[in-house]
Amino acid sequence: MTYCVGVMLENGLVFASDSRTNAGIDNFASFCKMSLFERGGDRVIVLLSSGNLGGTQAVISILRQNGKHPDCPNLWNTESMFDAALLVSDAMRLVDKRDGEHLTKDNTGFYASFILGGQIRGEPPRLFRLYAEGNFIEAEDQTPYFQTGETKYGKPIIDWVITRSTSLNDAAKCVLVSFESTMRSNLSVGMPIDLICYKLDSLAVTMRRRFEPGDVYFTTLGKKWIAGTREVFTQLPALEW
Amino acid sequence: MTYCVGVMLENGLVFASDSRTNAGIDNFASFCKMSLFERGGDRVIVLLSSGNLGGTQAVISILRQNGKHPDCPNLWNTESMFDAALLVSDAMRLVDKRDGEHLTKDNTGFYASFILGGQIRGEPPRLFRLYAEGNFIEAEDQTPYFQTGETKYGKPIIDWVITRSTSLNDAAKCVLVSFESTMRSNLSVGMPIDLICYKLDSLAVTMRRRFEPGDVYFTTLGKKWIAGTREVFTQLPALEW
């Protein structure tokens, strides 16, 4: 499994991904699921991947390789995040065309989905969620975040806390707590957690952190959150019979 | 979908179930998913059902009908909750034998699962979770609760708060908050919510409530919980970059 979250705030974007991959319960490994395409002053594009690792890696390899050919449309020369989403979609369909049939024979099928977000000069920050079929949706005010993978355990927390006007740092804290709840219930979501907070119009990544297992801040956050929610509990009105 | 929870505490048992059923997104209805078999001073048995309504209703009808024949093993004369679980399992397999093949033709299949709990005189309270296949597991100290249906949204809250030593009232509050989180994310889980708190060795149900849409206590609980968790949030340490 996987857990990825992208949030679109008034003041920027937050991205987070776990690193656990597994091919069966007896075959776990660790791979980074966050890809960054950054050219200072011009664009910051972040891609969070979930699905078959072979497929998501191939999509990213295609995107990176195409980036070396300035005569072709690629993530370094697209004029909008919408066009960037189309490029990711095209790459997904290319991989599906090559591998899909072979994987289906084995009852696996090609499965990859992505959260894509960032800012290209001349546009506001934008956030997309690409489905396995290559179609995609864009975040807006009413639903300013997307999740992929094991989305359920960590969703209520995000719903309670995050709105478009939440600060970058508060949203980052919230997303980390959401990861804590998810990892507590699903062993196939695991550290390290990669986190990027992108500040509106900065066109550069200045806040990026990787939380390794045992990270002091992450551990403290989880403990304080659970202690705090227990305290909220004791103060809730008792049920009258 | 459905959401049911059963919790086994040092001081008794808590049961809760939603009432929403649906056959497709355009066909919602309301049915009680909680069945009670109570004979004061002798036994309290609660059954929470999820799955195809036709199947779960048939299982309960069989259990009730068999209860009218004192010469046959039934829920009124079983000597243990383990035997009660076997009777539920037998009824499930009977319904599957009759309907399973016909439902499979229609790509539906027979699907029913249950949470069964209660106390029979001479035994401590016990709690079981019956799978669709009719096999079952029993709760113990380390995992004192079971959920069926839409289990994920409401699980973290239960994990944060409930242990074996939690009081009945606190566990009931927690289960209600867990329902609130679940219903917020999954429209196919809906009110009314049926709740029973069974007090250890009472061999009678004295605490039973139905929460209808708009219930003042339930609404207040949800609001205070969200306000409280937001406050916990603001007090969590900020992330240093």
Short mmCIF file of C-alpha atoms in Angstrom, two decimals:
data_model
loop_
_atom_site.label_atom_id
_atom_site.label_comp_id
_atom_site.label_asym_id
_atom_site.label_seq_id
_atom_site.Cartn_x
_atom_site.Cartn_y
_atom_site.Cartn_z
CA MET A 1 0.00 0.00 0.00
CA THR A 2 0.96 3.66 0.03
CA TYR A 3 -0.22 6.87 1.57
CA CYS A 4 0.19 10.21 -0.19
CA VAL A 5 -1.44 13.57 0.53
CA GLY A 6 -1.43 16.85 -1.35
CA VAL A 7 -3.05 20.00 0.07
CA MET A 8 -3.76 23.30 -1.69
CA LEU A 9 -3.86 26.27 0.70
CA GLU A 10 -4.21 29.99 0.18
CA ASN A 11 -0.51 30.31 1.04
CA GLY A 12 0.88 27.37 -0.85
CA LEU A 13 0.94 23.61 -1.13
CA VAL A 14 1.82 20.71 1.16
CA PHE A 15 2.92 17.32 -0.14
CA ALA A 16 3.69 14.17 1.82
CA SER A 17 4.33 10.55 0.93
CA ASP A 18 5.32 7.39 2.75
CA SER A 19 8.08 5.10 1.46
CA ARG A 20 6.88 1.56 1.94
CA THR A 21 6.35 -0.76 -1.00
CA ASN A 22 5.41 -4.39 -0.89
CA ALA A 23 4.96 -7.25 -3.30
CA GLY A 24 3.09 -9.53 -0.95
CA ILE A 25 3.22 -9.48 2.82
CA ASP A 26 6.64 -11.18 2.82
CA ASN A 27 8.31 -8.69 0.50
CA PHE A 28 8.58 -5.16 1.88
CA ALA A 29 11.00 -2.50 0.68
CA SER A 30 11.54 1.24 0.90
CA PHE A 31 11.30 3.59 -2.10
CA CYS A 32 10.81 7.34 -2.26
CA LYS A 33 7.41 8.17 -3.79
CA MET A 34 8.00 11.90 -4.13
CA SER A 35 9.53 13.37 -7.31
CA LEU A 36 10.49 17.01 -7.60
CA PHE A 37 10.96 19.07 -10.76
CA GLU A 38 12.28 22.43 -9.63
CA ARG A 39 13.78 25.38 -11.54
CA GLY A 40 14.18 28.33 -9.21
CA GLY A 41 12.14 31.38 -10.22
CA ASP A 42 10.29 29.44 -12.88
CA ARG A 43 8.56 26.30 -11.62
CA VAL A 44 8.14 23.79 -8.82
CA ILE A 45 6.35 20.58 -9.75
CA VAL A 46 5.87 17.74 -7.26
CA LEU A 47 4.63 14.30 -8.16
CA LEU A 48 3.49 11.76 -5.53
CA SER A 49 3.10 8.22 -6.81
CA SER A 50 1.15 5.19 -5.73
CA GLY A 51 0.52 1.87 -7.40
CA ASN A 52 2.75 -0.80 -8.97
CA LEU A 53 6.30 0.39 -8.41
CA GLY A 54 7.40 -0.82 -11.86
CA GLY A 55 4.69 1.34 -13.41
CA THR A 56 5.19 4.49 -11.36
CA GLN A 57 8.96 4.37 -11.81
CA ALA A 58 8.54 3.96 -15.57
CA VAL A 59 6.20 6.99 -15.69
CA ILE A 60 8.74 9.10 -13.81
CA SER A 61 11.62 7.87 -15.96
CA ILE A 62 9.70 8.86 -19.10
CA LEU A 63 8.96 12.31 -17.65
CA ARG A 64 12.62 12.83 -16.68
CA GLN A 65 13.95 11.52 -19.98
CA ASN A 66 11.57 13.67 -22.04
CA GLY A 67 12.81 16.60 -19.96
CA LYS A 68 16.16 16.25 -21.73
CA HIS A 69 14.61 17.03 -25.10
CA PRO A 70 13.67 20.73 -25.16
CA ASP A 71 12.07 20.34 -28.60
CA CYS A 72 9.38 18.04 -27.12
CA PRO A 73 6.66 19.07 -24.65
CA ASN A 74 7.98 18.20 -21.18
CA LEU A 75 7.67 19.22 -17.54
CA TRP A 76 10.39 21.88 -17.97
CA ASN A 77 8.69 23.71 -20.81
CA THR A 78 4.95 23.28 -20.22
CA GLU A 79 3.22 26.60 -19.76
CA SER A 80 0.68 25.36 -17.20
CA MET A 81 0.10 22.76 -14.52
CA PHE A 82 -2.85 21.53 -16.57
CA ASP A 83 -0.45 20.71 -19.40
CA ALA A 84 1.86 19.07 -16.86
CA ALA A 85 -1.03 16.83 -15.78
CA LEU A 86 -1.61 15.90 -19.43
CA LEU A 87 2.06 14.93 -19.77
CA VAL A 88 1.87 12.68 -16.72
CA SER A 89 -1.32 11.17 -18.11
CA ASP A 90 0.36 10.55 -21.49
CA ALA A 91 3.27 8.82 -19.77
CA MET A 92 0.85 6.65 -17.76
CA ARG A 93 -0.94 5.56 -20.92
CA LEU A 94 2.36 4.79 -22.64
CA VAL A 95 3.40 2.49 -19.80
CA ASP A 96 -0.06 0.92 -19.72
CA LYS A 97 0.15 0.27 -23.46
CA ARG A 98 3.48 -1.48 -23.03
CA ASP A 99 2.86 -3.40 -19.79
CA GLY A 100 -0.91 -3.50 -19.21
CA GLU A 101 -1.73 -6.57 -21.27
CA HIS A 102 1.18 -8.55 -19.81
CA LEU A 103 0.24 -7.67 -16.24
CA THR A 104 -3.42 -8.48 -16.82
CA LYS A 105 -2.42 -12.00 -17.85
CA ASP A 106 -1.00 -12.36 -14.35
CA ASN A 107 -4.17 -10.93 -12.77
CA THR A 108 -2.24 -7.87 -11.67
CA GLY A 109 -3.05 -5.22 -14.25
CA PHE A 110 -1.25 -1.92 -14.58
CA TYR A 111 -2.14 0.33 -11.71
CA ALA A 112 -0.63 3.72 -10.98
CA SER A 113 -2.13 6.90 -9.65
CA PHE A 114 -0.57 10.23 -8.88
CA ILE A 115 -1.00 13.47 -7.02
CA LEU A 116 0.54 16.29 -9.03
CA GLY A 117 0.89 19.81 -7.77
CA GLY A 118 3.02 22.88 -7.98
CA GLN A 119 3.31 26.29 -9.54
CA ILE A 120 4.54 27.48 -12.92
CA ARG A 121 5.38 31.18 -13.31
CA GLY A 122 2.33 33.11 -14.50
CA GLU A 123 -0.15 30.75 -12.81
CA PRO A 124 -1.36 30.27 -9.25
CA PRO A 125 -0.42 26.98 -7.55
CA ARG A 126 -2.58 24.07 -8.69
CA LEU A 127 -3.18 20.53 -7.48
CA PHE A 128 -4.35 17.47 -9.44
CA ARG A 129 -5.18 13.87 -8.75
CA LEU A 130 -4.60 11.48 -11.64
CA TYR A 131 -6.52 8.21 -11.67
CA ALA A 132 -5.12 4.92 -12.93
CA GLU A 133 -6.91 5.45 -16.26
CA GLY A 134 -4.96 8.67 -16.82
CA ASN A 135 -7.92 11.04 -16.39
CA PHE A 136 -7.64 13.58 -13.60
CA ILE A 137 -9.40 16.07 -11.35
CA GLU A 138 -8.23 19.39 -9.92
CA ALA A 139 -8.57 20.60 -6.33
CA GLU A 140 -10.74 23.61 -5.57
CA ASP A 141 -11.83 25.62 -2.55
CA GLN A 142 -14.42 23.19 -1.24
CA THR A 143 -12.14 20.16 -1.39
CA PRO A 144 -8.61 21.51 -1.17
CA TYR A 145 -6.78 18.19 -0.72
CA PHE A 146 -6.24 14.82 -2.35
CA GLN A 147 -5.13 11.51 -0.89
CA THR A 148 -4.05 8.30 -2.63
CA GLY A 149 -3.46 4.78 -1.34
CA GLU A 150 -4.63 4.00 2.19
CA THR A 151 -6.78 7.10 2.50
CA LYS A 152 -9.41 6.30 5.12
CA TYR A 153 -7.69 6.10 8.51
CA GLY A 154 -6.13 9.51 8.07
CA LYS A 155 -9.03 11.37 6.45
CA PRO A 156 -11.13 12.49 9.46
CA ILE A 157 -8.19 14.40 10.95
CA ILE A 158 -7.67 16.32 7.74
CA ASP A 159 -11.39 17.10 7.52
CA TRP A 160 -11.41 18.44 11.08
CA VAL A 161 -8.46 20.74 10.66
CA ILE A 162 -7.67 21.80 7.11
CA THR A 163 -9.41 24.52 5.13
CA ARG A 164 -8.01 26.70 2.37
CA SER A 165 -6.97 29.32 4.94
CA THR A 166 -4.99 26.92 7.18
CA SER A 167 -1.33 27.96 7.43
CA LEU A 168 1.35 25.90 5.70
CA ASN A 169 2.86 24.82 9.00
CA ASP A 170 -0.47 23.82 10.54
CA ALA A 171 -1.39 21.85 7.44
CA ALA A 172 2.00 20.10 7.55
CA LYS A 173 1.44 19.17 11.21
CA CYS A 174 -2.03 17.88 10.37
CA VAL A 175 -0.78 15.79 7.46
CA LEU A 176 1.88 14.26 9.70
CA VAL A 177 -0.74 13.32 12.32
CA SER A 178 -2.80 11.84 9.49
CA PHE A 179 0.23 9.71 8.57
CA GLU A 180 0.62 8.63 12.19
CA SER A 181 -2.99 7.40 12.34
CA THR A 182 -2.62 5.62 9.01
CA MET A 183 0.63 3.85 9.90
CA ARG A 184 -0.83 2.74 13.23
CA SER A 185 -3.54 0.77 11.38
CA ASN A 186 -1.90 -0.26 8.12
CA LEU A 187 1.55 -1.84 8.28
CA SER A 188 2.00 -1.45 4.54
CA VAL A 189 2.28 2.32 4.99
CA GLY A 190 5.64 3.17 6.54
CA MET A 191 8.43 5.62 7.16
CA PRO A 192 10.43 7.47 6.05
CA ILE A 193 7.87 10.18 5.29
CA ASP A 194 8.84 12.80 2.72
CA LEU A 195 7.37 16.26 3.23
CA ILE A 196 7.46 19.40 1.11
CA CYS A 197 5.80 22.70 2.02
CA TYR A 198 5.71 25.01 -0.96
CA LYS A 199 5.21 28.71 -0.25
CA LEU A 200 2.96 30.62 -2.64
CA ASP A 201 4.84 32.44 -5.45
CA SER A 202 8.26 31.40 -4.09
CA LEU A 203 8.91 29.25 -7.17
CA ALA A 204 11.47 27.34 -5.09
CA VAL A 205 11.40 24.61 -2.46
CA THR A 206 12.78 25.92 0.81
CA MET A 207 10.93 23.60 3.21
CA ARG A 208 11.61 19.94 2.63
CA ARG A 209 12.11 17.26 5.25
CA ARG A 210 12.42 13.52 5.47
CA PHE A 211 11.17 11.88 8.67
CA GLU A 212 13.11 8.70 9.35
CA PRO A 213 11.85 6.01 11.77
CA GLY A 214 12.25 7.26 15.33
CA ASP A 215 12.26 10.93 14.28
CA VAL A 216 11.96 12.92 17.51
CA TYR A 217 9.52 15.55 16.20
CA PHE A 218 7.24 13.01 14.54
CA THR A 219 7.20 10.75 17.61
CA THR A 220 6.45 13.70 19.92
CA LEU A 221 3.69 14.91 17.62
CA GLY A 222 1.98 11.52 17.68
CA LYS A 223 2.23 11.20 21.46
CA LYS A 224 0.96 14.72 22.13
CA TRP A 225 -1.88 14.30 19.66
CA ILE A 226 -3.09 11.09 21.28
CA ALA A 227 -2.73 12.53 24.80
CA GLY A 228 -4.60 15.65 23.68
CA THR A 229 -7.46 13.79 22.04
CA ARG A 230 -7.83 11.60 25.15
CA GLU A 231 -8.10 14.77 27.20
CA VAL A 232 -10.75 16.17 24.82
CA PHE A 233 -12.59 12.92 25.38
CA THR A 234 -12.70 13.19 29.12
CA GLN A 235 -14.27 16.62 28.71
CA LEU A 236 -17.03 15.56 26.32
CA PRO A 237 -20.47 15.59 27.96
CA ALA A 238 -21.53 12.24 29.46
CA LEU A 239 -24.37 10.34 27.88
CA GLU A 240 -27.62 10.44 29.89
CA TRP A 241 -29.73 7.29 29.82
CA MET B 1 -22.52 -0.04 3.53
CA THR B 2 -22.90 -0.45 7.28
CA TYR B 3 -21.00 0.38 10.41
CA CYS B 4 -21.20 -1.76 13.53
CA VAL B 5 -18.98 -1.81 16.61
CA GLY B 6 -18.83 -4.15 19.59
CA VAL B 7 -16.53 -3.47 22.54
CA MET B 8 -15.64 -5.78 25.44
CA LEU B 9 -14.68 -3.92 28.60
CA GLU B 10 -13.86 -5.02 32.13
CA ASN B 11 -17.26 -3.69 33.19
CA GLY B 12 -19.41 -4.88 30.33
CA LEU B 13 -20.07 -4.58 26.63
CA VAL B 14 -20.95 -1.77 24.24
CA PHE B 15 -22.78 -2.35 20.94
CA ALA B 16 -23.66 0.14 18.24
CA SER B 17 -24.98 -0.09 14.71
CA ASP B 18 -26.10 2.33 12.02
CA SER B 19 -29.38 1.83 10.12
CA ARG B 20 -28.65 2.63 6.51
CA THR B 21 -28.98 0.03 3.79
CA ASN B 22 -28.59 0.52 0.09
CA ALA B 23 -28.98 -1.46 -3.08
CA GLY B 24 -27.15 0.88 -5.37
CA ILE B 25 -26.58 4.58 -4.82
CA ASP B 26 -30.18 5.35 -5.87
CA ASN B 27 -31.83 2.98 -3.43
CA PHE B 28 -31.30 3.84 0.24
CA ALA B 29 -33.48 2.63 3.11
CA SER B 30 -33.39 2.39 6.88
CA PHE B 31 -33.35 -0.93 8.77
CA CYS B 32 -32.32 -1.73 12.32
CA LYS B 33 -29.16 -3.86 12.34
CA MET B 34 -29.22 -4.68 16.05
CA SER B 35 -31.06 -7.76 17.35
CA LEU B 36 -31.49 -8.44 21.05
CA PHE B 37 -32.18 -11.77 22.75
CA GLU B 38 -32.75 -10.98 26.42
CA ARG B 39 -34.12 -13.05 29.30
CA GLY B 40 -33.62 -11.16 32.56
CA GLY B 41 -31.37 -12.92 35.08
CA ASP B 42 -30.34 -15.52 32.51
CA ARG B 43 -28.90 -14.05 29.29
CA VAL B 44 -28.38 -11.01 27.12
CA ILE B 45 -27.30 -11.70 23.54
CA VAL B 46 -26.82 -8.92 21.00
CA LEU B 47 -26.30 -9.48 17.30
CA LEU B 48 -25.12 -6.71 14.95
CA SER B 49 -25.49 -7.49 11.28
CA SER B 50 -23.86 -6.26 8.10
CA GLY B 51 -24.06 -7.50 4.55
CA ASN B 52 -26.91 -8.29 2.13
CA LEU B 53 -30.09 -7.37 3.98
CA GLY B 54 -31.92 -10.39 2.58
CA GLY B 55 -29.24 -12.64 4.01
CA THR B 56 -28.89 -11.03 7.43
CA GLN B 57 -32.65 -10.88 7.93
CA ALA B 58 -32.96 -14.55 6.99
CA VAL B 59 -30.25 -15.48 9.51
CA ILE B 60 -32.07 -13.58 12.26
CA SER B 61 -35.43 -15.06 11.29
CA ILE B 62 -33.97 -18.55 11.53
CA LEU B 63 -32.47 -17.79 14.95
CA ARG B 64 -35.79 -16.35 16.22
CA GLN B 65 -37.85 -19.18 14.76
CA ASN B 66 -35.58 -21.88 16.19
CA GLY B 67 -35.98 -20.12 19.53
CA LYS B 68 -39.61 -21.26 19.57
CA HIS B 69 -38.58 -24.92 19.64
CA PRO B 70 -37.11 -25.68 23.06
CA ASP B 71 -36.21 -29.23 21.99
CA CYS B 72 -33.69 -27.84 19.46
CA PRO B 73 -30.46 -25.99 20.30
CA ASN B 74 -31.24 -22.28 20.10
CA LEU B 75 -30.17 -18.92 21.49
CA TRP B 76 -32.48 -19.31 24.53
CA ASN B 77 -31.03 -22.61 25.68
CA THR B 78 -27.36 -22.57 24.65
CA GLU B 79 -25.07 -22.88 27.65
CA SER B 80 -22.35 -20.58 26.31
CA MET B 81 -21.73 -17.64 23.99
CA PHE B 82 -19.39 -19.92 22.02
CA ASP B 83 -22.35 -22.20 21.30
CA ALA B 84 -24.41 -19.12 20.42
CA ALA B 85 -21.76 -18.17 17.85
CA LEU B 86 -21.96 -21.69 16.39
CA LEU B 87 -25.75 -21.30 16.04
CA VAL B 88 -25.35 -18.00 14.19
CA SER B 89 -22.72 -19.64 11.98
CA ASP B 90 -25.04 -22.59 11.26
CA ALA B 91 -27.85 -20.21 10.28
CA MET B 92 -25.48 -18.28 7.98
CA ARG B 93 -24.46 -21.49 6.22
CA LEU B 94 -28.07 -22.54 5.84
CA VAL B 95 -28.92 -19.25 4.12
CA ASP B 96 -25.80 -19.47 1.99
CA LYS B 97 -26.75 -23.01 0.94
CA ARG B 98 -30.18 -21.80 -0.14
CA ASP B 99 -29.31 -18.45 -1.72
CA GLY B 100 -25.57 -18.44 -2.40
CA GLU B 101 -25.61 -20.12 -5.81
CA HIS B 102 -28.48 -17.94 -7.05
CA LEU B 103 -26.82 -14.74 -5.91
CA THR B 104 -23.48 -15.73 -7.42
CA LYS B 105 -25.19 -16.04 -10.83
CA ASP B 106 -26.02 -12.38 -10.49
CA ASN B 107 -22.44 -11.51 -9.48
CA THR B 108 -23.62 -10.60 -5.99
CA GLY B 109 -22.87 -13.64 -3.86
CA PHE B 110 -24.16 -14.20 -0.36
CA TYR B 111 -22.45 -11.87 2.05
CA ALA B 112 -23.27 -11.43 5.71
CA SER B 113 -21.09 -10.84 8.72
CA PHE B 114 -21.99 -10.37 12.35
CA ILE B 115 -20.76 -9.09 15.66
CA LEU B 116 -22.17 -11.25 18.43
CA GLY B 117 -21.76 -10.51 22.11
CA GLY B 118 -23.42 -10.84 25.44
CA GLN B 119 -23.44 -12.83 28.63
CA ILE B 120 -25.05 -16.12 29.59
CA ARG B 121 -25.37 -16.93 33.31
CA GLY B 122 -22.32 -18.85 34.52
CA GLU B 123 -19.98 -17.23 31.98
CA PRO B 124 -18.24 -13.87 31.73
CA PRO B 125 -19.35 -11.56 28.88
CA ARG B 126 -17.90 -12.58 25.53
CA LEU B 127 -17.64 -10.95 22.12
CA PHE B 128 -17.30 -12.58 18.68
CA ARG B 129 -16.91 -11.51 15.08
CA LEU B 130 -18.37 -13.87 12.50
CA TYR B 131 -16.98 -13.70 8.99
CA ALA B 132 -19.06 -14.22 5.84
CA GLU B 133 -17.83 -17.81 5.65
CA GLY B 134 -19.35 -18.55 9.05
CA ASN B 135 -16.04 -18.95 10.90
CA PHE B 136 -15.43 -16.57 13.78
CA ILE B 137 -12.94 -15.01 16.19
CA GLU B 138 -13.33 -13.93 19.81
CA ALA B 139 -12.19 -10.67 21.37
CA GLU B 140 -9.49 -10.70 24.02
CA ASP B 141 -7.61 -8.21 26.19
CA GLN B 142 -5.22 -6.99 23.50
CA THR B 143 -7.94 -6.34 20.93
CA PRO B 144 -11.13 -5.76 22.91
CA TYR B 145 -13.31 -4.55 20.04
CA PHE B 146 -14.62 -5.54 16.62
CA GLN B 147 -15.94 -3.45 13.76
CA THR B 148 -17.78 -4.49 10.60
CA GLY B 149 -18.69 -2.60 7.44
CA GLU B 150 -17.03 0.79 6.90
CA THR B 151 -14.41 0.29 9.58
CA LYS B 152 -11.52 2.57 8.69
CA TYR B 153 -12.65 6.17 9.21
CA GLY B 154 -13.72 5.45 12.77
CA LYS B 155 -10.90 3.16 13.86
CA PRO B 156 -8.16 5.60 14.96
CA ILE B 157 -10.47 7.23 17.53
CA ILE B 158 -11.25 3.87 19.10
CA ASP B 159 -7.56 2.98 19.18
CA TRP B 160 -6.70 6.27 20.92
CA VAL B 161 -9.31 5.96 23.65
CA ILE B 162 -10.53 2.45 24.37
CA THR B 163 -8.76 -0.16 26.48
CA ARG B 164 -10.27 -2.98 28.50
CA SER B 165 -10.44 -0.72 31.57
CA THR B 166 -12.35 2.13 29.86
CA SER B 167 -15.71 2.79 31.55
CA LEU B 168 -18.92 1.82 29.77
CA ASN B 169 -19.99 5.43 29.39
CA ASP B 170 -16.63 6.57 28.02
CA ALA B 171 -16.57 3.71 25.56
CA ALA B 172 -20.11 4.59 24.44
CA LYS B 173 -19.07 8.24 23.90
CA CYS B 174 -16.03 7.07 21.93
CA VAL B 175 -18.07 4.74 19.75
CA LEU B 176 -20.51 7.57 18.99
CA VAL B 177 -17.65 9.85 17.94
CA SER B 178 -16.34 7.01 15.80
CA PHE B 179 -19.78 6.89 14.12
CA GLU B 180 -19.70 10.65 13.58
CA SER B 181 -16.35 10.42 11.77
CA THR B 182 -17.55 7.51 9.68
CA MET B 183 -20.83 9.12 8.63
CA ARG B 184 -19.00 12.32 7.71
CA SER B 185 -16.99 10.41 5.09
CA ASN B 186 -19.31 7.62 3.95
CA LEU B 187 -22.87 8.53 3.03
CA SER B 188 -23.89 4.89 3.03
CA VAL B 189 -23.53 4.80 6.82
CA GLY B 190 -26.41 6.70 8.42
CA MET B 191 -28.61 7.37 11.39
CA PRO B 192 -30.50 6.29 13.41
CA ILE B 193 -27.72 4.76 15.51
CA ASP B 194 -28.72 2.01 17.93
CA LEU B 195 -26.67 1.76 21.11
CA ILE B 196 -26.66 -0.76 23.95
CA CYS B 197 -24.38 -0.62 26.96
CA TYR B 198 -24.48 -3.90 28.85
CA LYS B 199 -23.30 -3.84 32.46
CA LEU B 200 -21.21 -6.80 33.64
CA ASP B 201 -23.28 -9.54 35.39
CA SER B 202 -26.51 -7.52 35.15
CA LEU B 203 -28.04 -10.11 32.78
CA ALA B 204 -30.44 -7.41 31.63
CA VAL B 205 -30.33 -4.44 29.27
CA THR B 206 -30.89 -1.23 31.20
CA MET B 207 -29.03 1.18 28.90
CA ARG B 208 -30.35 1.28 25.37
CA ARG B 209 -30.79 4.31 23.15
CA ARG B 210 -31.60 5.15 19.57
CA PHE B 211 -30.07 8.32 18.15
CA GLU B 212 -32.32 9.76 15.46
CA PRO B 213 -31.10 12.35 12.90
CA GLY B 214 -30.66 15.68 14.66
CA ASP B 215 -30.31 14.09 18.12
CA VAL B 216 -29.14 16.91 20.40
CA TYR B 217 -26.61 14.89 22.38
CA PHE B 218 -25.08 13.29 19.29
CA THR B 219 -24.83 16.62 17.48
CA THR B 220 -23.26 18.32 20.50
CA LEU B 221 -20.80 15.46 20.92
CA GLY B 222 -19.64 15.77 17.32
CA LYS B 223 -19.26 19.55 17.51
CA LYS B 224 -17.38 19.48 20.81
CA TRP B 225 -15.13 16.71 19.60
CA ILE B 226 -14.13 18.59 16.47
CA ALA B 227 -13.66 21.86 18.36
CA GLY B 228 -11.56 20.03 20.95
CA THR B 229 -9.34 18.28 18.42
CA ARG B 230 -8.78 21.58 16.61
CA GLU B 231 -7.67 23.07 19.92
CA VAL B 232 -5.31 20.14 20.53
CA PHE B 233 -3.93 20.89 17.10
CA THR B 234 -3.10 24.50 17.80
CA GLN B 235 -1.13 23.33 20.84
CA LEU B 236 0.99 20.75 19.03
CA PRO B 237 4.63 21.81 18.66
CA ALA B 238 5.40 23.60 15.38
CA LEU B 239 7.64 21.93 12.83
CA GLU B 240 11.15 23.37 12.62
CA TRP B 241 12.71 23.48 9.17
#
